Structures are given as C-alpha cells and as structure tokens.
C-alpha cells in the first residue's frame, strides 16, 4: 500500500470528521475522536445516541458517509486516491479488520464449535497460523479469562458470563491492536456482570490493550476508563477524565443522563 | 392410590381402528384375485432388482445434483445483486411451476426441437463442443436432469430458509474476525444451517424416490418401468405393482434409519 497516506499524528484510533446517515437520518455528526495506544476510552450515552454505530465504524462493520477512520496510521475500509475515499475490496477490508478485535453484546459465539475451536478458528483460518501453536495460544487466553478446563465445552453449555469471556478470548486470539466492546455486559444476568468486567479491567490495567468500550456500567467507566466520552443524538457532547465527566458534568444533557442512570 | 380417568371413547375408537386394519389386511391377503405366489416370484427377479438399482442410481444422482444446485440458487437468491437474485427467483418459479411429468416428457424428447449442443466462442468460427442431442440425452440423462432441476427448485427454498435462520450476529462476528463472506458461508453459516435444512431435505429425498417412478413415462429403466414391462407380458399388473411398492417402502425404511442417525449427529450441541 504505497499510495496509502499515513496519518501524521498516529494515535492508535483516529476518527476524523465522521458523518453517517441511514437514509435521510443523520446518525453521526462530525465525530472527532483519538484514542492513544494503551488507552481505555468509554463511550456512554442514551440509546440511539450513535455510540454503537461509531464503534462499528472503527472496524468497518458500518460504512461511513464522510470523514475518515484510521487505525494505527492506516485508513480503515477505504483507500485514499486523488483526494477521494475508495471503498476497499472485501479481501483488503478483511485484512485490516484483523487488527481490530470486537466483543458483541450478544457474544455471537459459534454454537457449532467448541470453546477452543471458537478461539483458535480465526487465527488458523484467516491468519494461517500453525494449528498446534494457535491452540496453545488459545488455551493460554482461556486461562487468562478464567476458563481453563472448559476448552471442550460448547457455548450453549456455558453461562452468559462465561460465553462473553470466551468471546473476549476469541477476539484477543487475533492479536488485535485495538479491542472494541459493544455493551459487553448488557445481555448478562446482573450477578454475571462482575466476572466479565473483571476480565476487561485486567486487560486495560495490566494488559496495556487499547480499548474502546460502549457501556452503561458507570462504575467500570469511572474505575477503569482513562477517558469518558458522552454522546447524544449522534454528537460528542463532552469528554474528559471519568471523574470530571461523571462527577462534574458541564452540559445539561450529560447531567440529565447521569442523574437518570446513577439514581 | 390415584385412579386415572378412563377414556372410554378413546378405547372404543382404538378397537374400531384395530378391527378395520385387521379386516383390510385379511381381505387383501386372502383375496383369490391377488396371486401372492406371483409377487413372491418376481420380488427378487433379476429384472426387478435391476430396475430397483436404476431407481436408486437415478434418485441418488439426482439428489446430489439437486442439493448442489439448490445451495447455488439459494446463495444467488440472497445475493445483494438484484439481477442475480431475480434470476434465482425466476428459476424457482419456473421449475416449481412445471409439472414434473411435463418436464420429463419435454427433456426426454429434447431431440425433437434441438438437434445438437454447440458451444463455441462467439464471433469466431471456433467450436469447442458439438454433439448431437440424441447421443447425450439418453432416457437416464433426461430422468436425472428432470428430477434434479425440479428438485433443486424446492430444495433451494429449504436451503434459503436455513441460511436466513442463522442470525446476523453470526455473520458479523465472522466478519469482525476477518473472514470473507465466502469463508463465512462455508465455515459458519452452512454448518449451522444444516441442522435446519436436514429434516425437510430427508422428506425431499423420499419425494425424489417416489417421483423417480414418473420417469417411467420416458422409459427411464427404473423399477416402475420394469414392473410395468413385465406386467405388459403376463397381465399381472396388480401383483407387479405390489412388488414395486414393497421395494419403495423398504428403501424408505432403510433411508429413514440413516436419516435418524444423521440428524442426531448434527443435533444442537
């Protein structure tokens, strides 16, 4: 990719002037956001505020209408040529996507594969990793998320919290530069939320993983987030250190949201 | 002790049903117009067994071609390209609409209106393939073509519903892991869709087996063609139909056992 223009500032994730429409409905308005390497940024806001959509633009699960998204200095999903963005062919888009891991609200584990197969499948199939080594790495990741010994189980035999931890291991197995979390605990029974947040906290604090997290867990955002970004109606309303945004919000909209959430 | 309710109506009905079954079996078994010795004589006769063999070959070959074609058409049907999905929809419409017997007669007599199959490079004189129809379209080929073209139209809808049953989340998860859409189809969607697809496909196989009897209209050499051929010389029509019926039912029993084990293997984990 010699014609690829490098992003000079080079934060790990760089979202510049991104707009997005669904038909005539603009869901993202001129979004600017930079995430530094190793940083954990929590996106919070009411449902429909565009935070999940923004997250999905970072690995090109959603197309953007205008602007650009850069990961580690390279454009995501597009190629810049003569000042215009050209959408990448599928194979090229896939290659870039490998650098971004994603954890979904509903886990989306592959039900026809065992836990170990779920984690080692993509490294073997997409990255052509050696089978034995990929399985070995998968085992070490499962141990890291506290699921050693469950390699042979099928997803349906696990609790929601365990499934989500497998999903985190599955994303990590691709050795991504960035991890995206799309409301990872929203579909869990309340008593299972803690185990998933503990794994994420471990990744953020001791793993040095760059993380972008859409969440309603204000406790997690406060404790683990390096920065909190509050979104509403497709715009970033305010951002800053968790203590400032959550403790002393400046905007009316943020205050209203937080008082409703932190009742 | 609990005394369960006695369902007198149900008991009386069961007795009536059993009597009716016994009566029917008895009257068929003892009817002097049925020559059971003829049935026994032809049940394992070499020509009947050869017919059975053709029926099995026609059914299995047609089924394999139909399944492959059905997957292709189902994937075309859900293609984002309007043109591709319309062609697939039109295929299903046409081949589901034509009565099988009409399709088979048309294919069996293809030589009447098409003299040869020619494939060349347009705009040049180069001819790659040029064969007369009568050499290619034997009754066997016409039978297999008719059954698989019609079968694929029904099975494409089954495969499509199976593909649609796999949630968007599965495709997105695969996409996020860097899988291309063809790999997603092969490793993620199809294996899961199989569980949904397999039971109705079993019915399609049984339907295909029975539909294969229709190829007797173009002398497909199948079990029914042979049975009717024998009946044409000895006038034992009913006996030979019973011979054919016994074999059709036996094949279905054997197949159903296989289907049971196959479904158990792909059952939800």
Short mmCIF file of C-alpha atoms in Angstrom, two decimals:
data_model
loop_
_atom_site.label_atom_id
_atom_site.label_comp_id
_atom_site.label_asym_id
_atom_site.label_seq_id
_atom_site.Cartn_x
_atom_site.Cartn_y
_atom_site.Cartn_z
CA UNK A 1 0.00 0.00 0.00
CA UNK A 2 2.46 2.59 -1.18
CA UNK A 3 -0.24 5.04 -2.12
CA UNK A 4 -1.53 4.87 1.44
CA UNK A 5 -1.23 8.20 3.16
CA UNK A 6 -0.09 7.86 6.72
CA UNK A 7 -1.90 9.63 9.47
CA UNK A 8 0.80 12.00 10.80
CA UNK A 9 -0.42 12.20 14.41
CA UNK A 10 -0.73 8.41 14.62
CA UNK A 11 -2.90 7.78 17.63
CA UNK A 12 -3.98 4.12 17.74
CA UNK A 13 -7.51 5.00 16.65
CA UNK A 14 -8.20 8.27 14.91
CA UNK A 15 -11.74 9.21 13.93
CA UNK A 16 -11.85 12.41 11.87
CA UNK A 17 -14.95 14.37 10.89
CA UNK A 18 -17.07 11.25 10.53
CA UNK A 19 -20.66 11.66 9.37
CA UNK A 20 -23.07 8.82 8.84
CA UNK A 21 -26.58 8.65 7.51
CA UNK A 22 -29.27 5.99 7.49
CA UNK A 23 -31.28 7.23 4.53
CA UNK A 24 -32.13 10.85 5.36
CA UNK A 25 -31.46 10.36 9.03
CA UNK A 26 -28.04 11.56 10.10
CA UNK A 27 -26.85 9.34 12.96
CA UNK A 28 -23.29 10.65 13.35
CA UNK A 29 -22.42 14.36 13.15
CA UNK A 30 -18.81 15.35 12.51
CA UNK A 31 -17.29 12.99 15.06
CA UNK A 32 -13.67 13.59 16.07
CA UNK A 33 -12.02 11.19 18.46
CA UNK A 34 -8.47 10.00 19.03
CA UNK A 35 -7.54 7.01 21.20
CA UNK A 36 -3.90 6.64 22.17
CA UNK A 37 -2.14 3.31 22.38
CA UNK A 38 -2.95 1.53 25.65
CA UNK A 39 -5.76 3.94 26.45
CA UNK A 40 -9.21 2.82 27.57
CA UNK A 41 -12.00 5.07 26.35
CA UNK A 42 -15.57 4.51 27.48
CA UNK A 43 -18.40 5.70 25.25
CA UNK A 44 -21.52 6.44 27.23
CA UNK A 45 -24.86 7.98 26.39
CA UNK A 46 -28.54 7.22 25.89
CA UNK A 47 -29.60 4.50 23.47
CA UNK A 48 -29.82 5.81 19.93
CA UNK A 49 -27.05 8.31 20.57
CA UNK A 50 -24.84 6.66 17.93
CA UNK A 51 -22.17 5.22 20.22
CA UNK A 52 -22.54 1.64 18.96
CA UNK A 53 -22.67 2.85 15.37
CA UNK A 54 -19.47 4.81 15.91
CA UNK A 55 -17.81 1.74 17.40
CA UNK A 56 -18.85 -0.37 14.41
CA UNK A 57 -17.32 2.18 12.05
CA UNK A 58 -13.90 1.53 13.60
CA UNK A 59 -13.76 -1.99 12.13
CA UNK A 60 -15.83 -1.08 9.07
CA UNK A 61 -18.86 -3.16 10.05
CA UNK A 62 -20.64 0.09 9.18
CA UNK A 63 -19.75 2.29 6.27
CA UNK A 64 -19.11 5.95 6.95
CA UNK A 65 -20.74 8.73 4.97
CA UNK A 66 -17.91 11.24 5.22
CA UNK A 67 -14.66 11.71 7.10
CA UNK A 68 -12.10 9.05 7.83
CA UNK A 69 -11.23 6.38 10.38
CA UNK A 70 -7.60 5.45 10.96
CA UNK A 71 -6.23 2.54 12.98
CA UNK A 72 -2.52 2.58 13.72
CA UNK A 73 -1.91 5.12 11.00
CA UNK A 74 -3.85 3.40 8.22
CA UNK A 75 -7.30 4.08 6.84
CA UNK A 76 -9.97 1.53 7.74
CA UNK A 77 -12.14 0.16 4.94
CA UNK A 78 -11.07 2.75 2.39
CA UNK A 79 -8.14 3.84 0.30
CA UNK A 80 -7.39 7.47 -0.39
CA UNK A 81 -6.80 8.19 -4.05
CA UNK A 82 -6.90 11.61 -5.71
CA UNK A 83 -8.40 13.07 -2.56
CA UNK A 84 -11.37 10.69 -2.60
CA UNK A 85 -12.10 7.66 -0.45
CA UNK A 86 -12.49 4.43 -2.38
CA UNK A 87 -14.06 1.51 -0.59
CA UNK A 88 -11.66 -1.42 -0.28
CA UNK A 89 -12.28 -4.78 -1.89
CA UNK A 90 -13.53 -7.34 0.60
CA UNK A 91 -10.23 -9.21 0.96
CA UNK A 92 -8.36 -5.97 1.75
CA UNK A 93 -11.05 -4.80 4.17
CA UNK A 94 -10.81 -8.17 5.93
CA UNK A 95 -7.05 -7.90 6.26
CA UNK A 96 -7.42 -4.55 8.04
CA UNK A 97 -10.25 -5.83 10.22
CA UNK A 98 -7.98 -8.48 11.68
CA UNK A 99 -6.17 -5.70 13.55
CA UNK A 100 -9.35 -4.74 15.40
CA UNK A 101 -10.97 -7.19 17.81
CA UNK A 102 -14.64 -6.89 18.65
CA UNK A 103 -16.80 -8.17 21.50
CA UNK A 104 -20.56 -8.08 20.94
CA UNK A 105 -23.48 -7.54 23.29
CA UNK A 106 -24.88 -10.98 22.46
CA UNK A 107 -21.47 -12.74 22.42
CA UNK A 108 -22.13 -14.25 18.95
CA UNK A 109 -20.03 -17.32 19.67
CA UNK A 110 -20.18 -20.01 17.00
CA UNK A 111 -22.55 -22.60 18.53
CA UNK A 112 -21.32 -25.48 16.36
CA UNK A 113 -17.75 -25.16 17.61
CA UNK A 114 -16.21 -25.97 20.96
CA UNK A 115 -14.77 -23.20 23.11
CA UNK A 116 -11.24 -24.00 21.93
CA UNK A 117 -12.36 -24.07 18.27
CA UNK A 118 -14.14 -20.74 18.70
CA UNK A 119 -10.93 -19.14 19.93
CA UNK A 120 -8.46 -20.83 17.57
CA UNK A 121 -10.60 -20.95 14.40
CA UNK A 122 -9.90 -17.47 13.01
CA UNK A 123 -6.12 -17.49 13.69
CA UNK A 124 -5.87 -20.83 11.86
CA UNK A 125 -8.25 -19.98 9.02
CA UNK A 126 -7.61 -16.28 8.46
CA UNK A 127 -4.01 -15.84 9.60
CA UNK A 128 -2.84 -19.33 8.57
CA UNK A 129 -1.27 -19.84 11.97
CA UNK A 130 0.17 -23.21 12.82
CA UNK A 131 -2.64 -25.30 14.34
CA UNK A 132 -0.77 -26.52 17.40
CA UNK A 133 0.56 -23.05 18.19
CA UNK A 134 -2.85 -21.41 17.67
CA UNK A 135 -4.46 -23.94 20.04
CA UNK A 136 -1.70 -23.42 22.56
CA UNK A 137 -2.20 -19.65 22.46
CA UNK A 138 -5.99 -20.14 22.65
CA UNK A 139 -5.52 -22.25 25.79
CA UNK A 140 -3.37 -19.56 27.39
CA UNK A 141 -6.00 -16.92 26.58
CA UNK A 142 -8.78 -19.10 28.02
CA UNK A 143 -6.71 -19.45 31.15
CA UNK A 144 -6.29 -15.69 31.27
CA UNK A 145 -10.07 -15.14 31.15
CA UNK A 146 -10.52 -17.80 33.84
CA UNK A 147 -11.86 -20.61 31.67
CA UNK A 148 -9.06 -23.16 31.81
CA UNK A 149 -10.55 -26.64 31.62
CA UNK A 150 -13.61 -25.64 29.58
CA UNK A 151 -11.91 -25.96 26.18
CA UNK A 152 -14.08 -28.88 25.08
CA UNK A 153 -17.43 -27.35 26.09
CA UNK A 154 -19.91 -25.95 23.59
CA UNK A 155 -21.14 -22.35 24.04
CA UNK A 156 -24.65 -23.49 24.98
CA UNK A 157 -23.18 -25.36 27.95
CA UNK A 158 -21.74 -22.14 29.40
CA UNK A 159 -23.31 -19.29 31.36
CA UNK A 160 -23.64 -15.89 29.69
CA UNK A 161 -20.68 -14.54 31.61
CA UNK A 162 -18.52 -17.48 30.58
CA UNK A 163 -19.64 -17.11 26.96
CA UNK A 164 -18.68 -13.45 26.94
CA UNK A 165 -15.27 -14.28 28.39
CA UNK A 166 -14.78 -16.83 25.58
CA UNK A 167 -15.77 -14.09 23.12
CA UNK A 168 -13.10 -11.82 24.61
CA UNK A 169 -10.51 -14.61 24.27
CA UNK A 170 -11.68 -15.19 20.68
CA UNK A 171 -11.09 -11.53 19.81
CA UNK A 172 -7.71 -11.47 21.59
CA UNK A 173 -6.56 -14.58 19.71
CA UNK A 174 -6.15 -12.48 16.57
CA UNK A 175 -3.60 -10.32 18.48
CA UNK A 176 -5.50 -7.14 17.62
CA UNK A 177 -4.11 -3.65 18.05
CA UNK A 178 -7.45 -2.38 19.33
CA UNK A 179 -10.33 -4.05 21.17
CA UNK A 180 -13.88 -2.83 20.67
CA UNK A 181 -16.54 -3.71 23.24
CA UNK A 182 -20.18 -3.13 22.26
CA UNK A 183 -22.18 -3.15 25.51
CA UNK A 184 -20.44 -6.36 26.60
CA UNK A 185 -22.44 -6.76 29.82
CA UNK A 186 -25.89 -5.53 28.76
CA UNK A 187 -27.23 -9.01 27.93
CA UNK A 188 -25.95 -10.61 31.13
CA UNK A 189 -27.73 -11.54 34.32
CA UNK A 190 -26.72 -8.99 36.96
CA UNK A 191 -24.68 -11.46 39.02
CA UNK A 192 -22.57 -12.38 35.95
CA UNK A 193 -21.61 -8.81 35.02
CA UNK A 194 -18.75 -8.67 37.53
CA UNK A 195 -16.74 -11.56 36.08
CA UNK A 196 -16.73 -10.02 32.60
CA UNK A 197 -15.83 -6.56 33.88
CA UNK A 198 -13.01 -8.10 35.93
CA UNK A 199 -11.51 -9.61 32.76
CA UNK A 200 -11.83 -6.29 30.93
CA UNK A 201 -10.27 -4.46 33.83
CA UNK A 202 -7.34 -6.87 33.78
CA UNK A 203 -6.86 -6.24 30.05
CA UNK A 204 -6.99 -2.49 30.47
CA UNK A 205 -4.85 -2.14 33.56
CA UNK A 206 -2.26 -4.91 33.28
CA UNK A 207 -2.54 -5.92 29.61
CA UNK A 208 -1.99 -2.49 28.12
CA UNK A 209 -4.65 -3.23 25.49
CA UNK A 210 -6.11 -0.25 23.61
CA UNK A 211 -9.84 -0.41 24.33
CA UNK A 212 -12.91 1.39 23.11
CA UNK A 213 -15.88 0.41 25.27
CA UNK A 214 -19.55 1.24 24.80
CA UNK A 215 -21.04 0.68 28.21
CA UNK A 216 -23.76 1.57 30.68
CA UNK A 217 -21.57 0.46 33.59
CA UNK A 218 -20.66 3.83 35.08
CA UNK A 219 -18.69 2.13 37.87
CA UNK A 220 -16.46 0.46 35.28
CA UNK A 221 -16.06 3.69 33.31
CA UNK A 222 -15.06 5.54 36.45
CA UNK A 223 -12.64 2.91 37.71
CA UNK A 224 -11.04 1.60 34.51
CA UNK A 225 -11.60 4.26 31.86
CA UNK A 226 -8.82 6.71 31.10
CA UNK A 227 -11.38 8.89 29.42
CA UNK A 228 -15.16 9.02 29.20
CA UNK A 229 -16.89 10.28 26.07
CA UNK A 230 -20.53 11.26 26.39
CA UNK A 231 -22.56 11.10 23.19
CA UNK A 232 -26.08 12.25 22.44
CA UNK A 233 -28.03 12.43 19.18
CA UNK A 234 -25.01 11.49 17.08
CA UNK A 235 -22.69 14.10 18.58
CA UNK A 236 -19.93 14.04 21.17
CA UNK A 237 -21.29 16.31 23.87
CA UNK A 238 -18.34 16.23 26.22
CA UNK A 239 -15.33 14.15 27.10
CA UNK A 240 -12.58 14.03 29.68
CA UNK A 241 -11.29 12.06 32.65
CA UNK A 242 -14.04 9.93 34.24
CA UNK A 243 -14.02 11.85 37.49
CA UNK A 244 -14.66 15.08 35.61
CA UNK A 245 -17.32 13.91 33.13
CA UNK A 246 -19.16 11.63 35.55
CA UNK A 247 -18.51 13.66 38.70
CA UNK A 248 -18.82 17.21 37.42
CA UNK A 249 -20.59 17.20 34.05
CA UNK A 250 -20.71 20.58 32.30
CA UNK A 251 -23.58 20.07 29.85
CA UNK A 252 -27.25 19.86 30.75
CA UNK A 253 -27.72 16.77 28.59
CA UNK A 254 -24.91 14.94 30.40
CA UNK A 255 -26.28 15.94 33.79
CA UNK A 256 -29.76 14.71 32.88
CA UNK A 257 -28.44 11.39 31.58
CA UNK A 258 -26.22 10.77 34.57
CA UNK A 259 -28.88 11.65 37.10
CA UNK A 260 -31.18 9.15 35.38
CA UNK A 261 -28.52 6.42 35.25
CA UNK A 262 -26.96 6.94 38.68
CA UNK A 263 -30.24 7.05 40.55
CA UNK B 1 -53.95 -44.58 45.26
CA UNK B 2 -54.90 -42.45 42.30
CA UNK B 3 -57.46 -43.81 39.90
CA UNK B 4 -56.81 -42.29 36.45
CA UNK B 5 -59.73 -41.13 34.32
CA UNK B 6 -60.88 -43.84 31.92
CA UNK B 7 -61.19 -42.61 28.35
CA UNK B 8 -63.98 -44.88 27.15
CA UNK B 9 -64.42 -43.09 23.82
CA UNK B 10 -60.73 -43.45 23.07
CA UNK B 11 -60.77 -47.15 23.93
CA UNK B 12 -63.78 -47.83 21.71
CA UNK B 13 -62.21 -45.92 18.81
CA UNK B 14 -58.93 -47.90 19.23
CA UNK B 15 -60.85 -51.16 18.99
CA UNK B 16 -62.62 -49.97 15.80
CA UNK B 17 -59.31 -48.92 14.22
CA UNK B 18 -57.64 -52.25 15.05
CA UNK B 19 -60.60 -54.19 13.61
CA UNK B 20 -60.52 -52.10 10.42
CA UNK B 21 -56.79 -52.74 9.97
CA UNK B 22 -57.15 -56.48 10.58
CA UNK B 23 -60.10 -56.65 8.17
CA UNK B 24 -58.22 -54.83 5.39
CA UNK B 25 -55.08 -56.94 5.75
CA UNK B 26 -57.15 -60.13 5.90
CA UNK B 27 -59.18 -59.33 2.80
CA UNK B 28 -56.05 -58.44 0.77
CA UNK B 29 -54.12 -61.48 2.00
CA UNK B 30 -56.90 -63.94 1.27
CA UNK B 31 -58.34 -62.35 -1.88
CA UNK B 32 -58.06 -65.07 -4.56
CA UNK B 33 -57.61 -62.36 -7.21
CA UNK B 34 -54.25 -61.43 -5.66
CA UNK B 35 -51.73 -64.06 -6.69
CA UNK B 36 -49.22 -63.79 -3.83
CA UNK B 37 -47.15 -66.50 -5.44
CA UNK B 38 -46.62 -64.15 -8.41
CA UNK B 39 -45.50 -61.41 -6.03
CA UNK B 40 -43.05 -63.82 -4.42
CA UNK B 41 -41.85 -64.99 -7.82
CA UNK B 42 -40.99 -61.51 -9.08
CA UNK B 43 -39.88 -59.85 -5.81
CA UNK B 44 -36.27 -60.95 -6.30
CA UNK B 45 -36.29 -61.48 -10.05
CA UNK B 46 -33.13 -60.13 -11.75
CA UNK B 47 -35.01 -57.62 -13.92
CA UNK B 48 -36.89 -56.18 -10.94
CA UNK B 49 -33.63 -55.91 -8.99
CA UNK B 50 -32.02 -54.20 -11.99
CA UNK B 51 -34.95 -51.76 -12.08
CA UNK B 52 -34.53 -51.16 -8.36
CA UNK B 53 -30.84 -50.48 -8.98
CA UNK B 54 -31.67 -47.90 -11.68
CA UNK B 55 -34.24 -46.26 -9.42
CA UNK B 56 -31.65 -45.95 -6.64
CA UNK B 57 -28.98 -44.61 -9.01
CA UNK B 58 -31.41 -42.10 -10.59
CA UNK B 59 -32.62 -40.97 -7.15
CA UNK B 60 -29.20 -40.63 -5.57
CA UNK B 61 -27.52 -38.94 -8.55
CA UNK B 62 -30.48 -36.55 -8.93
CA UNK B 63 -30.44 -35.82 -5.22
CA UNK B 64 -26.73 -34.98 -5.18
CA UNK B 65 -27.03 -32.70 -8.23
CA UNK B 66 -30.20 -31.11 -6.83
CA UNK B 67 -28.59 -30.35 -3.45
CA UNK B 68 -25.56 -28.71 -5.03
CA UNK B 69 -27.77 -26.73 -7.42
CA UNK B 70 -30.09 -25.79 -4.55
CA UNK B 71 -27.22 -24.34 -2.49
CA UNK B 72 -26.04 -22.32 -5.51
CA UNK B 73 -29.54 -20.99 -6.20
CA UNK B 74 -30.21 -20.24 -2.52
CA UNK B 75 -26.98 -18.25 -2.29
CA UNK B 76 -27.86 -16.43 -5.53
CA UNK B 77 -31.32 -15.74 -4.10
CA UNK B 78 -29.89 -13.82 -1.14
CA UNK B 79 -27.29 -12.02 -3.24
CA UNK B 80 -27.23 -8.21 -2.90
CA UNK B 81 -27.33 -8.04 -6.70
CA UNK B 82 -30.93 -7.62 -7.84
CA UNK B 83 -30.16 -9.27 -11.17
CA UNK B 84 -28.65 -12.40 -9.65
CA UNK B 85 -31.41 -12.81 -7.07
CA UNK B 86 -34.10 -12.25 -9.73
CA UNK B 87 -32.62 -14.97 -11.94
CA UNK B 88 -32.64 -17.36 -8.99
CA UNK B 89 -36.23 -16.42 -8.10
CA UNK B 90 -37.27 -16.95 -11.71
CA UNK B 91 -35.61 -20.37 -11.77
CA UNK B 92 -37.54 -21.41 -8.67
CA UNK B 93 -40.77 -20.05 -10.12
CA UNK B 94 -40.37 -21.94 -13.42
CA UNK B 95 -39.18 -25.30 -12.17
CA UNK B 96 -41.58 -25.36 -9.25
CA UNK B 97 -44.39 -24.49 -11.61
CA UNK B 98 -43.87 -27.05 -14.37
CA UNK B 99 -45.50 -30.38 -13.54
CA UNK B 100 -42.70 -32.96 -13.25
CA UNK B 101 -44.31 -35.24 -15.82
CA UNK B 102 -44.37 -32.39 -18.36
CA UNK B 103 -40.74 -31.52 -17.64
CA UNK B 104 -39.67 -35.15 -18.07
CA UNK B 105 -41.52 -35.57 -21.38
CA UNK B 106 -40.01 -32.30 -22.64
CA UNK B 107 -36.49 -33.37 -21.68
CA UNK B 108 -37.00 -36.90 -22.97
CA UNK B 109 -38.00 -35.51 -26.36
CA UNK B 110 -35.48 -32.69 -26.46
CA UNK B 111 -34.09 -34.14 -29.69
CA UNK B 112 -37.32 -33.18 -31.46
CA UNK B 113 -36.61 -29.46 -31.28
CA UNK B 114 -32.87 -29.25 -30.53
CA UNK B 115 -30.61 -31.10 -32.92
CA UNK B 116 -27.26 -30.66 -31.22
CA UNK B 117 -25.49 -28.94 -28.37
CA UNK B 118 -22.90 -26.49 -29.66
CA UNK B 119 -20.56 -24.44 -27.54
CA UNK B 120 -18.23 -22.10 -29.36
CA UNK B 121 -16.56 -18.77 -28.90
CA UNK B 122 -18.98 -16.04 -30.03
CA UNK B 123 -17.78 -14.04 -33.02
CA UNK B 124 -15.37 -16.69 -34.18
CA UNK B 125 -15.64 -19.96 -36.07
CA UNK B 126 -14.10 -21.87 -33.17
CA UNK B 127 -16.33 -24.71 -31.97
CA UNK B 128 -15.42 -26.29 -28.68
CA UNK B 129 -18.20 -28.82 -28.30
CA UNK B 130 -20.66 -30.07 -30.90
CA UNK B 131 -22.63 -33.19 -30.06
CA UNK B 132 -26.00 -34.41 -31.33
CA UNK B 133 -28.75 -34.34 -28.69
CA UNK B 134 -29.77 -37.93 -29.26
CA UNK B 135 -26.32 -39.08 -28.14
CA UNK B 136 -26.31 -37.00 -24.97
CA UNK B 137 -29.90 -37.08 -23.77
CA UNK B 138 -30.47 -40.75 -23.05
CA UNK B 139 -33.58 -41.62 -21.01
CA UNK B 140 -31.28 -41.88 -17.98
CA UNK B 141 -29.84 -38.40 -18.51
CA UNK B 142 -33.29 -36.93 -19.16
CA UNK B 143 -34.59 -38.57 -15.97
CA UNK B 144 -31.74 -37.28 -13.83
CA UNK B 145 -31.93 -33.82 -15.41
CA UNK B 146 -35.69 -33.54 -14.86
CA UNK B 147 -35.63 -34.77 -11.28
CA UNK B 148 -32.65 -32.64 -10.27
CA UNK B 149 -33.86 -29.44 -11.96
CA UNK B 150 -37.28 -29.74 -10.33
CA UNK B 151 -35.88 -30.95 -7.01
CA UNK B 152 -33.39 -28.09 -6.84
CA UNK B 153 -36.21 -25.55 -7.13
CA UNK B 154 -37.91 -26.91 -3.99
CA UNK B 155 -34.66 -27.52 -2.14
CA UNK B 156 -33.35 -24.02 -2.90
CA UNK B 157 -36.20 -22.63 -0.79
CA UNK B 158 -35.33 -25.04 2.03
CA UNK B 159 -31.66 -24.06 1.89
CA UNK B 160 -32.57 -20.38 1.74
CA UNK B 161 -34.76 -20.61 4.84
CA UNK B 162 -31.89 -22.45 6.54
CA UNK B 163 -29.44 -19.70 5.61
CA UNK B 164 -31.84 -17.00 6.81
CA UNK B 165 -32.31 -18.83 10.11
CA UNK B 166 -28.70 -18.03 11.03
CA UNK B 167 -28.74 -14.69 12.80
CA UNK B 168 -26.98 -11.55 11.64
CA UNK B 169 -24.78 -11.72 14.73
CA UNK B 170 -23.03 -14.84 13.46
CA UNK B 171 -22.15 -13.17 10.17
CA UNK B 172 -20.98 -10.03 11.95
CA UNK B 173 -18.82 -11.99 14.38
CA UNK B 174 -17.20 -13.82 11.46
CA UNK B 175 -16.74 -10.55 9.60
CA UNK B 176 -15.15 -8.91 12.64
CA UNK B 177 -12.66 -11.79 12.79
CA UNK B 178 -11.61 -11.00 9.22
CA UNK B 179 -13.45 -13.81 7.43
CA UNK B 180 -14.51 -13.11 3.85
CA UNK B 181 -18.16 -13.73 3.02
CA UNK B 182 -17.40 -16.98 1.18
CA UNK B 183 -15.50 -18.33 4.20
CA UNK B 184 -18.29 -17.15 6.49
CA UNK B 185 -20.76 -19.10 4.37
CA UNK B 186 -18.63 -22.22 4.34
CA UNK B 187 -17.42 -22.37 7.93
CA UNK B 188 -20.07 -20.50 9.91
CA UNK B 189 -23.43 -20.26 8.14
CA UNK B 190 -23.77 -23.54 6.19
CA UNK B 191 -22.72 -25.86 9.04
CA UNK B 192 -25.34 -24.27 11.28
CA UNK B 193 -27.98 -24.09 8.57
CA UNK B 194 -27.55 -27.83 8.03
CA UNK B 195 -29.41 -28.52 11.26
CA UNK B 196 -32.43 -26.62 9.97
CA UNK B 197 -32.10 -27.95 6.42
CA UNK B 198 -31.61 -31.65 7.08
CA UNK B 199 -35.10 -32.78 8.23
CA UNK B 200 -37.00 -31.25 5.28
CA UNK B 201 -34.23 -32.49 2.96
CA UNK B 202 -34.99 -36.01 4.16
CA UNK B 203 -38.57 -35.53 3.02
CA UNK B 204 -37.28 -34.25 -0.32
CA UNK B 205 -35.23 -37.43 -0.72
CA UNK B 206 -38.28 -39.60 -0.12
CA UNK B 207 -40.22 -37.38 -2.52
CA UNK B 208 -37.43 -37.76 -5.08
CA UNK B 209 -37.51 -41.55 -4.72
CA UNK B 210 -41.25 -41.60 -5.36
CA UNK B 211 -41.02 -39.01 -8.13
CA UNK B 212 -38.44 -41.23 -9.85
CA UNK B 213 -41.34 -43.56 -10.69
CA UNK B 214 -42.63 -40.86 -13.04
CA UNK B 215 -39.60 -41.34 -15.31
CA UNK B 216 -41.39 -44.49 -16.49
CA UNK B 217 -43.18 -42.15 -18.94
CA UNK B 218 -39.90 -41.77 -20.82
CA UNK B 219 -38.84 -45.38 -20.27
CA UNK B 220 -36.22 -44.41 -17.72
CA UNK B 221 -35.46 -48.08 -16.96
CA UNK B 222 -36.48 -47.60 -13.33
CA UNK B 223 -38.29 -50.01 -11.01
CA UNK B 224 -41.77 -48.99 -12.18
CA UNK B 225 -40.80 -49.13 -15.88
CA UNK B 226 -39.53 -52.68 -15.38
CA UNK B 227 -42.55 -53.75 -13.33
CA UNK B 228 -44.94 -52.37 -15.93
CA UNK B 229 -42.92 -54.04 -18.68
CA UNK B 230 -43.30 -57.43 -17.02
CA UNK B 231 -46.99 -56.76 -16.34
CA UNK B 232 -47.41 -55.98 -20.03
CA UNK B 233 -46.41 -59.53 -20.91
CA UNK B 234 -48.06 -61.55 -18.11
CA UNK B 235 -51.05 -59.27 -17.29
CA UNK B 236 -50.29 -59.48 -13.55
CA UNK B 237 -50.50 -55.68 -13.18
CA UNK B 238 -51.54 -55.55 -9.52
CA UNK B 239 -49.03 -58.16 -8.38
CA UNK B 240 -46.16 -56.33 -10.04
CA UNK B 241 -47.29 -53.01 -8.60
CA UNK B 242 -47.24 -54.68 -5.19
CA UNK B 243 -43.69 -55.86 -5.89
CA UNK B 244 -42.67 -52.30 -6.76
CA UNK B 245 -44.50 -50.91 -3.71
CA UNK B 246 -42.72 -53.30 -1.35
CA UNK B 247 -39.34 -52.19 -2.67
CA UNK B 248 -40.20 -48.46 -2.47
CA UNK B 249 -41.30 -48.89 1.14
CA UNK B 250 -38.19 -50.93 2.04
CA UNK B 251 -35.88 -48.28 0.60
CA UNK B 252 -37.72 -45.59 2.57
CA UNK B 253 -37.37 -47.60 5.79
CA UNK B 254 -33.62 -48.02 5.27
CA UNK B 255 -33.25 -44.34 4.40
CA UNK B 256 -35.27 -43.19 7.42
CA UNK B 257 -32.93 -45.09 9.73
CA UNK B 258 -29.93 -43.37 8.12
CA UNK B 259 -31.67 -40.00 8.40
CA UNK B 260 -32.30 -40.56 12.12
CA UNK B 261 -28.60 -41.05 12.81
CA UNK B 262 -27.57 -38.15 10.57
CA UNK B 263 -29.95 -35.79 12.35
CA UNK B 264 -28.73 -36.97 15.71
CA UNK B 265 -25.16 -36.17 14.70
CA UNK B 266 -25.98 -32.62 13.64
CA UNK B 267 -28.35 -32.02 16.58
CA UNK B 268 -27.87 -28.88 18.66
CA UNK B 269 -24.79 -29.07 20.79
#
